[in-house]
Amino acid sequence: MLGLAVWGLAPEAAAQTRAPSPTLNAIRARGALICGVNANTPGFTTIDSRGAYRGLVADLCRGLAAAIFGDATKVRFVPLSFATRFTALSAGEVDLLFLTSTMTVMRDTTLGLRFVEPYFYDGHGFMARRDANLANVDALAGATICLNPGTTNEQITAEYFRSKGLQFTPLLLEQNEQVLAALSSGRCDAFGFDAAGLAAMRSALPNPNDWVILPERFSKEPYTAVVRRGDESWFEIARWFTFALVEAEEQGITAANAEERRRTSQDANVRRLLGAVPEVGPALQLDPAWAYNAIRAIGNYGELYNRSLGPDTPLAMPRGQNDLWTRGGLLYAPPFR
């Protein structure tokens, strides 16, 4: 690859030749990032008893705020439903969605939005009562299945049952609290959702062990940040922020050692990532220490995952495909050069 120096441009000069990001300018002017999130998805975003947002998605929002401002507290959370999330983003009510939103070709090409880079890989499944002793999903023929309207899960469930010539009754409920109540009362025989969401919902039920997540998976569900079209610079910031957390884990950079690594590392890739060499940040219209600030605030991807979804949490989800490519997962960051 040809470097900027070959073309006679320093990184700072190259950044100045690009149009400034109107979204980034608006964020800086108001002094806070506005992040659209789930409101009640354990492991991804929940609101604790003090009104603080917790979970993987909430931390991603804080990390991006730290990348922009050097301060992870400069973020405002806007809880959105699955049915309203894309409309809210299009209307400018939020700067981006870090909500559990699946990238699909139709969404990415027809909504006037851009789906960034996967931060979590999942697949559609079903959860049912353990005492139903279901051998497989086909045994749900004739069942009433809870689904969230406006999600890919609604479409996937309908398409699967139709392809098998099986009947089911959908019960569409927008809020997860409604789904929990319907499952607990027996209005639904099962719930169709992404596997991580099913694990989260099961952990919130009164008797989690009474429910089983069936092993079959029926889709690919890559969750990404989502931004409006027409601001390529903002798209790139969201994209490389996600990559930075993955690269940090691969390089062994943590919240605890980022300062020492920035000061002492002789690895060129690490020095560029952490801003010891002021190259990447200016290219993104950010401070050279943008990724360093984010990692110091929230940790690398593995730290995020373990804090919200790891073995010591109620969800206890194996990393699986959400592990680094060097360990058989799908997470892979392009070079920071």
JSON list of N, CA, C and O in Angstrom, two decimals, residues 134 136-146 157 160-162 164-171 186-190:
[
{"chain": "A", "resi": 134, "resn": "LEU", "atom": "N", "xyz": [-39.43, -30.18, 23.71]},
{"chain": "A", "resi": 134, "resn": "LEU", "atom": "CA", "xyz": [-39.42, -30.05, 22.26]},
{"chain": "A", "resi": 134, "resn": "LEU", "atom": "C", "xyz": [-38.14, -30.64, 21.68]},
{"chain": "A", "resi": 134, "resn": "LEU", "atom": "O", "xyz": [-37.03, -30.31, 22.12]},
{"chain": "A", "resi": 136, "resn": "ASN", "atom": "N", "xyz": [-37.19, -30.25, 18.51]},
{"chain": "A", "resi": 136, "resn": "ASN", "atom": "CA", "xyz": [-36.64, -29.27, 17.58]},
{"chain": "A", "resi": 136, "resn": "ASN", "atom": "C", "xyz": [-37.68, -28.18, 17.35]},
{"chain": "A", "resi": 136, "resn": "ASN", "atom": "O", "xyz": [-38.80, -28.23, 17.90]},
{"chain": "A", "resi": 137, "resn": "VAL", "atom": "N", "xyz": [-37.32, -27.21, 16.52]},
{"chain": "A", "resi": 137, "resn": "VAL", "atom": "CA", "xyz": [-38.21, -26.07, 16.29]},
{"chain": "A", "resi": 137, "resn": "VAL", "atom": "C", "xyz": [-39.48, -26.50, 15.57]},
{"chain": "A", "resi": 137, "resn": "VAL", "atom": "O", "xyz": [-40.56, -25.93, 15.79]},
{"chain": "A", "resi": 138, "resn": "ASP", "atom": "N", "xyz": [-39.40, -27.53, 14.71]},
{"chain": "A", "resi": 138, "resn": "ASP", "atom": "CA", "xyz": [-40.60, -27.98, 14.00]},
{"chain": "A", "resi": 138, "resn": "ASP", "atom": "C", "xyz": [-41.71, -28.41, 14.95]},
{"chain": "A", "resi": 138, "resn": "ASP", "atom": "O", "xyz": [-42.89, -28.37, 14.60]},
{"chain": "A", "resi": 139, "resn": "ALA", "atom": "N", "xyz": [-41.32, -28.80, 16.18]},
{"chain": "A", "resi": 139, "resn": "ALA", "atom": "CA", "xyz": [-42.33, -29.20, 17.16]},
{"chain": "A", "resi": 139, "resn": "ALA", "atom": "C", "xyz": [-43.15, -28.02, 17.66]},
{"chain": "A", "resi": 139, "resn": "ALA", "atom": "O", "xyz": [-44.13, -28.21, 18.39]},
{"chain": "A", "resi": 140, "resn": "LEU", "atom": "N", "xyz": [-42.77, -26.79, 17.26]},
{"chain": "A", "resi": 140, "resn": "LEU", "atom": "CA", "xyz": [-43.56, -25.61, 17.62]},
{"chain": "A", "resi": 140, "resn": "LEU", "atom": "C", "xyz": [-44.73, -25.39, 16.66]},
{"chain": "A", "resi": 140, "resn": "LEU", "atom": "O", "xyz": [-45.43, -24.38, 16.77]},
{"chain": "A", "resi": 141, "resn": "ALA", "atom": "N", "xyz": [-44.96, -26.30, 15.74]},
{"chain": "A", "resi": 141, "resn": "ALA", "atom": "CA", "xyz": [-46.11, -26.17, 14.82]},
{"chain": "A", "resi": 141, "resn": "ALA", "atom": "C", "xyz": [-47.40, -26.00, 15.62]},
{"chain": "A", "resi": 141, "resn": "ALA", "atom": "O", "xyz": [-47.67, -26.74, 16.56]},
{"chain": "A", "resi": 142, "resn": "GLY", "atom": "N", "xyz": [-48.16, -24.97, 15.27]},
{"chain": "A", "resi": 142, "resn": "GLY", "atom": "CA", "xyz": [-49.41, -24.67, 15.95]},
{"chain": "A", "resi": 142, "resn": "GLY", "atom": "C", "xyz": [-49.25, -23.83, 17.20]},
{"chain": "A", "resi": 142, "resn": "GLY", "atom": "O", "xyz": [-50.25, -23.46, 17.84]},
{"chain": "A", "resi": 143, "resn": "ALA", "atom": "N", "xyz": [-48.01, -23.51, 17.57]},
{"chain": "A", "resi": 143, "resn": "ALA", "atom": "CA", "xyz": [-47.76, -22.76, 18.81]},
{"chain": "A", "resi": 143, "resn": "ALA", "atom": "C", "xyz": [-48.01, -21.27, 18.61]},
{"chain": "A", "resi": 143, "resn": "ALA", "atom": "O", "xyz": [-48.05, -20.76, 17.48]},
{"chain": "A", "resi": 144, "resn": "THR", "atom": "N", "xyz": [-48.17, -20.57, 19.71]},
{"chain": "A", "resi": 144, "resn": "THR", "atom": "CA", "xyz": [-48.18, -19.11, 19.71]},
{"chain": "A", "resi": 144, "resn": "THR", "atom": "C", "xyz": [-46.77, -18.64, 20.06]},
{"chain": "A", "resi": 144, "resn": "THR", "atom": "O", "xyz": [-46.22, -19.02, 21.10]},
{"chain": "A", "resi": 145, "resn": "ILE", "atom": "N", "xyz": [-46.18, -17.84, 19.17]},
{"chain": "A", "resi": 145, "resn": "ILE", "atom": "CA", "xyz": [-44.79, -17.42, 19.33]},
{"chain": "A", "resi": 145, "resn": "ILE", "atom": "C", "xyz": [-44.74, -15.90, 19.48]},
{"chain": "A", "resi": 145, "resn": "ILE", "atom": "O", "xyz": [-45.23, -15.17, 18.62]},
{"chain": "A", "resi": 146, "resn": "CYS", "atom": "N", "xyz": [-44.14, -15.45, 20.56]},
{"chain": "A", "resi": 146, "resn": "CYS", "atom": "CA", "xyz": [-43.93, -14.01, 20.76]},
{"chain": "A", "resi": 146, "resn": "CYS", "atom": "C", "xyz": [-42.82, -13.53, 19.83]},
{"chain": "A", "resi": 146, "resn": "CYS", "atom": "O", "xyz": [-41.78, -14.18, 19.68]},
{"chain": "A", "resi": 157, "resn": "THR", "atom": "N", "xyz": [-38.98, -15.88, 11.21]},
{"chain": "A", "resi": 157, "resn": "THR", "atom": "CA", "xyz": [-39.91, -16.89, 11.74]},
{"chain": "A", "resi": 157, "resn": "THR", "atom": "C", "xyz": [-41.01, -17.20, 10.74]},
{"chain": "A", "resi": 157, "resn": "THR", "atom": "O", "xyz": [-41.32, -18.37, 10.48]},
{"chain": "A", "resi": 160, "resn": "TYR", "atom": "N", "xyz": [-39.55, -19.21, 7.79]},
{"chain": "A", "resi": 160, "resn": "TYR", "atom": "CA", "xyz": [-39.20, -20.60, 8.12]},
{"chain": "A", "resi": 160, "resn": "TYR", "atom": "C", "xyz": [-40.44, -21.48, 8.20]},
{"chain": "A", "resi": 160, "resn": "TYR", "atom": "O", "xyz": [-40.49, -22.55, 7.60]},
{"chain": "A", "resi": 161, "resn": "PHE", "atom": "N", "xyz": [-41.44, -21.05, 8.94]},
{"chain": "A", "resi": 161, "resn": "PHE", "atom": "CA", "xyz": [-42.63, -21.87, 9.09]},
{"chain": "A", "resi": 161, "resn": "PHE", "atom": "C", "xyz": [-43.35, -22.04, 7.76]},
{"chain": "A", "resi": 161, "resn": "PHE", "atom": "O", "xyz": [-43.88, -23.12, 7.46]},
{"chain": "A", "resi": 162, "resn": "ARG", "atom": "N", "xyz": [-43.36, -20.99, 6.95]},
{"chain": "A", "resi": 162, "resn": "ARG", "atom": "CA", "xyz": [-43.98, -21.09, 5.63]},
{"chain": "A", "resi": 162, "resn": "ARG", "atom": "C", "xyz": [-43.24, -22.10, 4.76]},
{"chain": "A", "resi": 162, "resn": "ARG", "atom": "O", "xyz": [-43.86, -22.90, 4.03]},
{"chain": "A", "resi": 164, "resn": "LYS", "atom": "N", "xyz": [-41.74, -24.71, 5.65]},
{"chain": "A", "resi": 164, "resn": "LYS", "atom": "CA", "xyz": [-41.99, -26.06, 6.15]},
{"chain": "A", "resi": 164, "resn": "LYS", "atom": "C", "xyz": [-43.46, -26.45, 6.03]},
{"chain": "A", "resi": 164, "resn": "LYS", "atom": "O", "xyz": [-43.82, -27.58, 6.36]},
{"chain": "A", "resi": 165, "resn": "GLY", "atom": "N", "xyz": [-44.31, -25.53, 5.59]},
{"chain": "A", "resi": 165, "resn": "GLY", "atom": "CA", "xyz": [-45.73, -25.79, 5.52]},
{"chain": "A", "resi": 165, "resn": "GLY", "atom": "C", "xyz": [-46.36, -25.92, 6.89]},
{"chain": "A", "resi": 165, "resn": "GLY", "atom": "O", "xyz": [-47.38, -26.62, 7.05]},
{"chain": "A", "resi": 166, "resn": "LEU", "atom": "N", "xyz": [-45.79, -25.25, 7.89]},
{"chain": "A", "resi": 166, "resn": "LEU", "atom": "CA", "xyz": [-46.28, -25.33, 9.27]},
{"chain": "A", "resi": 166, "resn": "LEU", "atom": "C", "xyz": [-46.99, -24.03, 9.64]},
{"chain": "A", "resi": 166, "resn": "LEU", "atom": "O", "xyz": [-46.68, -22.96, 9.11]},
{"chain": "A", "resi": 167, "resn": "GLN", "atom": "N", "xyz": [-47.94, -24.14, 10.55]},
{"chain": "A", "resi": 167, "resn": "GLN", "atom": "CA", "xyz": [-48.68, -22.98, 11.01]},
{"chain": "A", "resi": 167, "resn": "GLN", "atom": "C", "xyz": [-48.20, -22.58, 12.41]},
{"chain": "A", "resi": 167, "resn": "GLN", "atom": "O", "xyz": [-47.77, -23.42, 13.21]},
{"chain": "A", "resi": 168, "resn": "PHE", "atom": "N", "xyz": [-48.24, -21.29, 12.69]},
{"chain": "A", "resi": 168, "resn": "PHE", "atom": "CA", "xyz": [-48.02, -20.79, 14.04]},
{"chain": "A", "resi": 168, "resn": "PHE", "atom": "C", "xyz": [-48.81, -19.49, 14.18]},
{"chain": "A", "resi": 168, "resn": "PHE", "atom": "O", "xyz": [-49.23, -18.89, 13.19]},
{"chain": "A", "resi": 169, "resn": "THR", "atom": "N", "xyz": [-49.01, -19.08, 15.40]},
{"chain": "A", "resi": 169, "resn": "THR", "atom": "CA", "xyz": [-49.72, -17.82, 15.67]},
{"chain": "A", "resi": 169, "resn": "THR", "atom": "C", "xyz": [-48.74, -16.82, 16.24]},
{"chain": "A", "resi": 169, "resn": "THR", "atom": "O", "xyz": [-48.19, -17.03, 17.34]},
{"chain": "A", "resi": 170, "resn": "PRO", "atom": "N", "xyz": [-48.46, -15.73, 15.51]},
{"chain": "A", "resi": 170, "resn": "PRO", "atom": "CA", "xyz": [-47.55, -14.72, 16.06]},
{"chain": "A", "resi": 170, "resn": "PRO", "atom": "C", "xyz": [-48.27, -13.83, 17.07]},
{"chain": "A", "resi": 170, "resn": "PRO", "atom": "O", "xyz": [-49.42, -13.45, 16.87]},
{"chain": "A", "resi": 171, "resn": "LEU", "atom": "N", "xyz": [-47.60, -13.50, 18.14]},
{"chain": "A", "resi": 171, "resn": "LEU", "atom": "CA", "xyz": [-48.08, -12.50, 19.08]},
{"chain": "A", "resi": 171, "resn": "LEU", "atom": "C", "xyz": [-47.03, -11.40, 19.09]},
{"chain": "A", "resi": 171, "resn": "LEU", "atom": "O", "xyz": [-45.94, -11.57, 19.63]},
{"chain": "A", "resi": 186, "resn": "GLY", "atom": "N", "xyz": [-48.09, -17.61, 30.06]},
{"chain": "A", "resi": 186, "resn": "GLY", "atom": "CA", "xyz": [-48.50, -18.67, 29.15]},
{"chain": "A", "resi": 186, "resn": "GLY", "atom": "C", "xyz": [-49.19, -18.18, 27.89]},
{"chain": "A", "resi": 186, "resn": "GLY", "atom": "O", "xyz": [-49.69, -19.00, 27.11]},
{"chain": "A", "resi": 187, "resn": "ARG", "atom": "N", "xyz": [-49.26, -16.87, 27.67]},
{"chain": "A", "resi": 187, "resn": "ARG", "atom": "CA", "xyz": [-49.84, -16.37, 26.42]},
{"chain": "A", "resi": 187, "resn": "ARG", "atom": "C", "xyz": [-49.00, -16.78, 25.23]},
{"chain": "A", "resi": 187, "resn": "ARG", "atom": "O", "xyz": [-49.51, -16.93, 24.12]},
{"chain": "A", "resi": 188, "resn": "CYS", "atom": "N", "xyz": [-47.69, -16.95, 25.44]},
{"chain": "A", "resi": 188, "resn": "CYS", "atom": "CA", "xyz": [-46.79, -17.42, 24.39]},
{"chain": "A", "resi": 188, "resn": "CYS", "atom": "C", "xyz": [-46.23, -18.77, 24.77]},
{"chain": "A", "resi": 188, "resn": "CYS", "atom": "O", "xyz": [-45.89, -19.01, 25.93]},
{"chain": "A", "resi": 189, "resn": "ASP", "atom": "N", "xyz": [-46.11, -19.64, 23.78]},
{"chain": "A", "resi": 189, "resn": "ASP", "atom": "CA", "xyz": [-45.44, -20.92, 23.99]},
{"chain": "A", "resi": 189, "resn": "ASP", "atom": "C", "xyz": [-43.94, -20.81, 23.80]},
{"chain": "A", "resi": 189, "resn": "ASP", "atom": "O", "xyz": [-43.18, -21.65, 24.29]},
{"chain": "A", "resi": 190, "resn": "ALA", "atom": "N", "xyz": [-43.51, -19.79, 23.05]},
{"chain": "A", "resi": 190, "resn": "ALA", "atom": "CA", "xyz": [-42.10, -19.63, 22.73]},
{"chain": "A", "resi": 190, "resn": "ALA", "atom": "C", "xyz": [-41.84, -18.18, 22.36]},
{"chain": "A", "resi": 190, "resn": "ALA", "atom": "O", "xyz": [-42.77, -17.39, 22.16]}
]
